Amino acid sequence: LQISTVFASVEKHIDKQINYTMEYPIVYTKNQAAQDKINQDIYKYIAAFRNDYNAGKFYDGNFSYQLKFENEKYISLTIKDDRYRLRAAHNSYRVYGLVYDKNSGKKVPLSNFLKVTVEDIRFTYFKFGFYNESGTENEYKYSAPDKISEDYYLLGNGGIALIYQPYEIASFADGATTIRLTAEQVDYFNRKNKHL
């Protein structure tokens, strides 16, 4: 499976062992140096999963990714590292949001796109879209977050999704929860907090 644009493509690679399945991305761009930086950073997550598996730190697991957004300048992915420890009541996992500059290969921090404070989110969080892991918007608003997540992805059209891990603002059953900000909300916070 390849998802292509004029500037890049993402190729899915699969690795299976007795007790794990990995589907991970290899990013190709016209800029070899940027491509190498992106893939080296992604490999840190792949290697951590494999090394922990080989060290017996979990019984079985799944590693997967999703391409969330891409344009001429940025590529935005999520990686899910899902592990089950022997005798655990349920699995545990984390969803990482990765946004890369395709020209430099550098990971782009949230502050490049969104300047927002915890108080901004806590005071107005009921106005945002809250989505459970399956992508369903929930009418019920979860606990207000006590931090701004550094895990995020780009929605396109100027929107941003902040990723909160299970239990951070919602139950485990809801999974990794996203707070999705529209371009209008992002613009407002960036104007309000331009001094940050």
Tab-separated table of C-alpha atoms in Angstrom:
chain	number	residue	atom	x	y	z
A	1	LEU	CA	0.000	0.000	0.000
A	2	GLN	CA	1.396	3.388	-0.981
A	3	ILE	CA	-0.126	6.791	-0.396
A	4	SER	CA	1.541	9.260	-2.702
A	5	THR	CA	1.712	12.955	-3.413
A	6	VAL	CA	3.982	14.848	-5.733
A	7	PHE	CA	6.531	15.216	-2.940
A	8	ALA	CA	6.466	12.062	-0.797
A	9	SER	CA	5.105	8.599	-0.264
A	10	VAL	CA	4.550	6.415	2.764
A	11	GLU	CA	5.153	2.704	2.374
A	12	LYS	CA	3.794	0.160	4.833
A	13	HIS	CA	6.181	-2.489	6.135
A	14	ILE	CA	5.039	-5.534	8.118
A	15	ASP	CA	6.994	-7.534	10.675
A	16	LYS	CA	5.469	-10.495	12.517
A	17	GLN	CA	6.836	-12.599	15.334
A	18	ILE	CA	5.089	-15.256	17.440
A	19	ASN	CA	3.525	-12.699	19.775
A	20	TYR	CA	3.551	-9.416	17.917
A	21	THR	CA	2.531	-7.775	14.679
A	22	MET	CA	4.095	-4.557	13.476
A	23	GLU	CA	2.910	-2.334	10.659
A	24	TYR	CA	5.238	0.626	10.420
A	25	PRO	CA	5.830	3.401	7.892
A	26	ILE	CA	8.846	4.182	5.764
A	27	VAL	CA	8.633	7.733	4.411
A	28	TYR	CA	10.136	8.607	1.029
A	29	THR	CA	10.707	12.187	-0.102
A	30	LYS	CA	12.674	13.842	-2.892
A	31	ASN	CA	14.998	15.263	-0.222
A	32	GLN	CA	17.209	12.338	0.825
A	33	ALA	CA	18.610	14.086	3.921
A	34	ALA	CA	15.111	14.969	5.172
A	35	GLN	CA	13.875	11.452	4.380
A	36	ASP	CA	16.706	9.940	6.410
A	37	LYS	CA	15.991	12.185	9.415
A	38	ILE	CA	12.278	11.346	9.380
A	39	ASN	CA	12.872	7.608	9.131
A	40	GLN	CA	15.588	7.667	11.795
A	41	ASP	CA	13.163	9.334	14.192
A	42	ILE	CA	10.365	6.866	13.387
A	43	TYR	CA	12.835	4.009	13.861
A	44	LYS	CA	13.305	5.019	17.528
A	45	TYR	CA	9.684	3.974	18.191
A	46	ILE	CA	10.071	0.751	16.196
A	47	ALA	CA	13.312	-0.178	17.975
A	48	ALA	CA	11.871	0.554	21.440
A	49	PHE	CA	8.946	-1.811	20.750
A	50	ARG	CA	11.196	-4.600	19.405
A	51	ASN	CA	13.799	-4.211	22.150
A	52	ASP	CA	11.176	-4.360	24.917
A	53	TYR	CA	9.581	-7.410	23.290
A	54	ASN	CA	12.930	-9.187	23.030
A	55	ALA	CA	13.685	-8.310	26.667
A	56	GLY	CA	10.413	-9.945	27.775
A	57	LYS	CA	8.873	-6.679	28.987
A	58	PHE	CA	5.504	-7.644	27.489
A	59	TYR	CA	3.761	-10.854	26.424
A	60	ASP	CA	2.276	-9.795	23.103
A	61	GLY	CA	1.679	-6.582	21.227
A	62	ASN	CA	0.711	-4.649	18.148
A	63	PHE	CA	2.439	-1.695	16.556
A	64	SER	CA	0.594	0.300	13.910
A	65	TYR	CA	0.411	3.698	12.265
A	66	GLN	CA	-1.951	6.000	10.396
A	67	LEU	CA	-1.153	8.723	7.904
A	68	LYS	CA	-3.317	11.622	9.068
A	69	PHE	CA	-2.355	14.497	6.771
A	70	GLU	CA	0.171	15.499	4.166
A	71	ASN	CA	0.807	18.574	2.058
A	72	GLU	CA	3.812	20.046	0.250
A	73	LYS	CA	5.542	20.943	3.533
A	74	TYR	CA	4.365	18.578	6.286
A	75	ILE	CA	3.582	14.941	6.896
A	76	SER	CA	1.501	14.017	9.954
A	77	LEU	CA	1.323	10.456	11.329
A	78	THR	CA	0.216	8.638	14.441
A	79	ILE	CA	1.919	5.571	15.862
A	80	LYS	CA	0.143	3.217	18.263
A	81	ASP	CA	2.338	1.086	20.546
A	82	ASP	CA	-0.016	-1.487	22.110
A	83	ARG	CA	1.267	-4.034	24.640
A	84	TYR	CA	-0.204	-6.762	26.809
A	85	ARG	CA	1.687	-7.864	29.891
A	86	LEU	CA	1.128	-11.396	31.136
A	87	ARG	CA	-1.625	-11.509	33.774
A	88	ALA	CA	-2.571	-7.862	33.188
A	89	ALA	CA	-6.277	-7.036	33.319
A	90	HIS	CA	-6.035	-5.458	29.860
A	91	ASN	CA	-3.540	-4.145	27.359
A	92	SER	CA	-1.793	-0.803	27.723
A	93	TYR	CA	-0.896	1.476	24.876
A	94	ARG	CA	0.191	4.921	23.807
A	95	VAL	CA	-0.588	6.875	20.660
A	96	TYR	CA	2.191	9.172	19.483
A	97	GLY	CA	1.486	12.109	17.196
A	98	LEU	CA	4.349	12.844	14.802
A	99	VAL	CA	4.504	15.837	12.486
A	100	TYR	CA	7.564	16.294	10.280
A	101	ASP	CA	8.803	19.078	8.059
A	102	LYS	CA	9.451	17.341	4.737
A	103	ASN	CA	12.099	19.884	3.708
A	104	SER	CA	14.253	19.633	6.848
A	105	GLY	CA	13.194	16.242	8.231
A	106	LYS	CA	12.743	17.776	11.678
A	107	LYS	CA	9.877	16.895	14.002
A	108	VAL	CA	7.669	19.968	14.346
A	109	PRO	CA	6.583	20.945	17.874
A	110	LEU	CA	2.959	21.834	18.543
A	111	SER	CA	3.952	25.439	19.326
A	112	ASN	CA	4.748	25.977	15.623
A	113	PHE	CA	1.044	25.572	14.865
A	114	LEU	CA	-0.804	26.330	18.112
A	115	LYS	CA	-0.151	28.692	20.983
A	116	VAL	CA	-2.531	27.696	23.746
A	117	THR	CA	-2.432	27.450	27.521
A	118	VAL	CA	-3.930	24.899	29.884
A	119	GLU	CA	-6.233	27.645	31.154
A	120	ASP	CA	-7.479	28.292	27.598
A	121	ILE	CA	-8.379	24.631	27.155
A	122	ARG	CA	-9.852	24.209	30.641
A	123	PHE	CA	-11.967	27.355	30.350
A	124	THR	CA	-13.336	26.625	26.891
A	125	TYR	CA	-12.943	22.866	26.512
A	126	PHE	CA	-16.697	22.302	26.283
A	127	LYS	CA	-16.612	24.071	22.897
A	128	PHE	CA	-14.232	21.578	21.307
A	129	GLY	CA	-15.009	18.321	19.555
A	130	PHE	CA	-14.095	15.319	21.714
A	131	TYR	CA	-13.538	12.080	19.824
A	132	ASN	CA	-12.973	8.592	21.161
A	133	GLU	CA	-10.444	6.271	19.573
A	134	SER	CA	-12.874	4.935	16.999
A	135	GLY	CA	-13.359	8.499	15.721
A	136	THR	CA	-16.871	8.956	17.093
A	137	GLU	CA	-17.625	12.378	18.502
A	138	ASN	CA	-18.916	12.150	22.047
A	139	GLU	CA	-21.548	14.538	23.306
A	140	TYR	CA	-20.355	13.916	26.837
A	141	LYS	CA	-17.360	16.112	27.621
A	142	TYR	CA	-14.678	14.325	29.568
A	143	SER	CA	-12.494	15.656	32.346
A	144	ALA	CA	-10.833	18.920	31.444
A	145	PRO	CA	-7.174	18.267	30.686
A	146	ASP	CA	-4.512	19.439	33.115
A	147	LYS	CA	-1.838	19.776	30.428
A	148	ILE	CA	-1.445	20.555	26.765
A	149	SER	CA	-0.535	17.315	25.051
A	150	GLU	CA	2.600	17.343	22.918
A	151	ASP	CA	1.117	14.458	20.928
A	152	TYR	CA	-0.950	15.889	18.110
A	153	TYR	CA	-1.717	15.574	14.432
A	154	LEU	CA	-2.817	17.905	11.678
A	155	LEU	CA	-6.401	17.665	10.477
A	156	GLY	CA	-5.972	19.729	7.320
A	157	ASN	CA	-7.563	23.098	6.617
A	158	GLY	CA	-5.762	24.531	9.658
A	159	GLY	CA	-7.316	22.186	12.235
A	160	ILE	CA	-5.342	20.354	14.920
A	161	ALA	CA	-6.134	17.285	17.045
A	162	LEU	CA	-4.549	17.036	20.500
A	163	ILE	CA	-4.096	13.387	21.535
A	164	TYR	CA	-4.728	12.372	25.154
A	165	GLN	CA	-3.795	8.874	26.259
A	166	PRO	CA	-6.246	6.449	27.913
A	167	TYR	CA	-7.222	7.652	31.404
A	168	GLU	CA	-5.824	11.168	30.872
A	169	ILE	CA	-9.224	12.735	30.184
A	170	ALA	CA	-11.485	9.739	29.543
A	171	SER	CA	-11.958	6.101	30.463
A	172	PHE	CA	-9.880	3.248	29.065
A	173	ALA	CA	-12.946	2.107	27.119
A	174	ASP	CA	-12.901	5.382	25.184
A	175	GLY	CA	-9.262	4.825	24.304
A	176	ALA	CA	-6.905	7.565	23.225
A	177	THR	CA	-9.110	10.641	23.061
A	178	THR	CA	-8.629	13.619	20.782
A	179	ILE	CA	-9.675	17.205	21.310
A	180	ARG	CA	-10.097	18.660	17.831
A	181	LEU	CA	-9.665	22.359	17.295
A	182	THR	CA	-10.979	24.014	14.156
A	183	ALA	CA	-8.933	26.488	12.126
A	184	GLU	CA	-11.022	29.284	13.658
A	185	GLN	CA	-10.205	28.152	17.202
A	186	VAL	CA	-6.506	27.754	16.339
A	187	ASP	CA	-6.466	31.259	14.846
A	188	TYR	CA	-8.106	32.739	17.948
A	189	PHE	CA	-5.663	31.125	20.384
A	190	ASN	CA	-2.675	32.079	18.237
A	191	ARG	CA	-3.798	35.722	18.191
A	192	LYS	CA	-4.586	35.702	21.911
A	193	ASN	CA	-1.278	34.072	22.869
A	194	LYS	CA	1.086	35.536	20.292
A	195	HIS	CA	3.444	36.529	23.133
A	196	LEU	CA	4.066	32.834	24.018
